[in-house]
Amino acid sequence: MREEDCIALLRRAGCSEDVIAHCRAVRDLALTYAADPLVDRDLIEAGALLHDIGRGVTHDLRHAEAGGAICRSFGLGEAIAAIVERHIGAGLTADECSLQDLAPRDCVPQTIEEKIVAHADNLVKGT
């Protein structure tokens, strides 16, 4: 998925230019961790650009859950939706999600691409 397409989706979802700038910074950092040929760089790029797409709806923890739903509604596929849903901090277990009034499901990054995006997001200042 091209950067321009991701940015258009972020705008369509209602994300501010500050959120978009943050997503670009997360993408730039995430790609520095994606040198291994077994890592899907295209997935990391799209997932990093879209990881905060739910911030067009809310700026609380529910932005990840909302973002996954938005990705699915846009037909982006489960791999991108999973990156978006699992990028919060080091991830949240189903019990931790329940305590935060989120859907009770495991939101801990599982794939290397999910882990790279979550880690990059933790290191980049901003939203």
PDB file of N, CA and C in Angstrom, residues 1 30-31 33-47 113:
ATOM      1  N   MET A   1       0.843  -1.163   0.000  1.00  0.00           N
ATOM      2  CA  MET A   1       0.000   0.000   0.000  1.00  0.00           C
ATOM      3  C   MET A   1       0.896   1.236   0.000  1.00  0.00           C
ATOM      4  N   ALA A  30      10.281   2.642  12.353  1.00  0.00           N
ATOM      5  CA  ALA A  30       9.983   1.210  12.216  1.00  0.00           C
ATOM      6  C   ALA A  30      10.755   0.591  11.062  1.00  0.00           C
ATOM      7  N   LEU A  31      10.885   1.317   9.968  1.00  0.00           N
ATOM      8  CA  LEU A  31      11.594   0.767   8.816  1.00  0.00           C
ATOM      9  C   LEU A  31      13.084   0.594   9.077  1.00  0.00           C
ATOM     10  N   TYR A  33      14.205  -0.795  11.631  1.00  0.00           N
ATOM     11  CA  TYR A  33      14.280  -2.104  12.284  1.00  0.00           C
ATOM     12  C   TYR A  33      13.908  -3.250  11.337  1.00  0.00           C
ATOM     13  N   ALA A  34      13.631  -2.927  10.101  1.00  0.00           N
ATOM     14  CA  ALA A  34      13.069  -3.915   9.180  1.00  0.00           C
ATOM     15  C   ALA A  34      14.066  -4.387   8.124  1.00  0.00           C
ATOM     16  N   ALA A  35      15.325  -4.511   8.491  1.00  0.00           N
ATOM     17  CA  ALA A  35      16.349  -4.911   7.523  1.00  0.00           C
ATOM     18  C   ALA A  35      16.343  -6.410   7.230  1.00  0.00           C
ATOM     19  N   ASP A  36      15.844  -7.210   8.147  1.00  0.00           N
ATOM     20  CA  ASP A  36      15.834  -8.667   7.970  1.00  0.00           C
ATOM     21  C   ASP A  36      14.953  -9.037   6.771  1.00  0.00           C
ATOM     22  N   PRO A  37      15.464  -9.879   5.874  1.00  0.00           N
ATOM     23  CA  PRO A  37      14.669 -10.255   4.690  1.00  0.00           C
ATOM     24  C   PRO A  37      13.395 -11.038   5.032  1.00  0.00           C
ATOM     25  N   LEU A  38      13.301 -11.576   6.240  1.00  0.00           N
ATOM     26  CA  LEU A  38      12.100 -12.310   6.629  1.00  0.00           C
ATOM     27  C   LEU A  38      10.978 -11.387   7.112  1.00  0.00           C
ATOM     28  N   VAL A  39      11.289 -10.114   7.277  1.00  0.00           N
ATOM     29  CA  VAL A  39      10.319  -9.135   7.746  1.00  0.00           C
ATOM     30  C   VAL A  39       9.604  -8.523   6.537  1.00  0.00           C
ATOM     31  N   ASP A  40       8.300  -8.362   6.644  1.00  0.00           N
ATOM     32  CA  ASP A  40       7.499  -7.781   5.571  1.00  0.00           C
ATOM     33  C   ASP A  40       7.540  -6.255   5.693  1.00  0.00           C
ATOM     34  N   ARG A  41       8.467  -5.633   4.961  1.00  0.00           N
ATOM     35  CA  ARG A  41       8.644  -4.174   5.024  1.00  0.00           C
ATOM     36  C   ARG A  41       7.397  -3.425   4.573  1.00  0.00           C
ATOM     37  N   ASP A  42       6.710  -3.930   3.570  1.00  0.00           N
ATOM     38  CA  ASP A  42       5.502  -3.255   3.088  1.00  0.00           C
ATOM     39  C   ASP A  42       4.421  -3.253   4.164  1.00  0.00           C
ATOM     40  N   LEU A  43       4.295  -4.366   4.875  1.00  0.00           N
ATOM     41  CA  LEU A  43       3.317  -4.449   5.960  1.00  0.00           C
ATOM     42  C   LEU A  43       3.704  -3.512   7.104  1.00  0.00           C
ATOM     43  N   ILE A  44       4.984  -3.459   7.432  1.00  0.00           N
ATOM     44  CA  ILE A  44       5.438  -2.546   8.482  1.00  0.00           C
ATOM     45  C   ILE A  44       5.153  -1.106   8.077  1.00  0.00           C
ATOM     46  N   GLU A  45       5.439  -0.765   6.839  1.00  0.00           N
ATOM     47  CA  GLU A  45       5.211   0.613   6.398  1.00  0.00           C
ATOM     48  C   GLU A  45       3.726   0.979   6.489  1.00  0.00           C
ATOM     49  N   ALA A  46       2.860   0.136   5.940  1.00  0.00           N
ATOM     50  CA  ALA A  46       1.422   0.429   5.984  1.00  0.00           C
ATOM     51  C   ALA A  46       0.900   0.400   7.418  1.00  0.00           C
ATOM     52  N   GLY A  47       1.313  -0.596   8.193  1.00  0.00           N
ATOM     53  CA  GLY A  47       0.850  -0.699   9.576  1.00  0.00           C
ATOM     54  C   GLY A  47       1.288   0.477  10.423  1.00  0.00           C
ATOM     55  N   GLU A 113       6.246  -8.003  12.745  1.00  0.00           N
ATOM     56  CA  GLU A 113       5.807  -6.713  12.218  1.00  0.00           C
ATOM     57  C   GLU A 113       5.008  -5.931  13.270  1.00  0.00           C
TER      58      GLU A 113
END
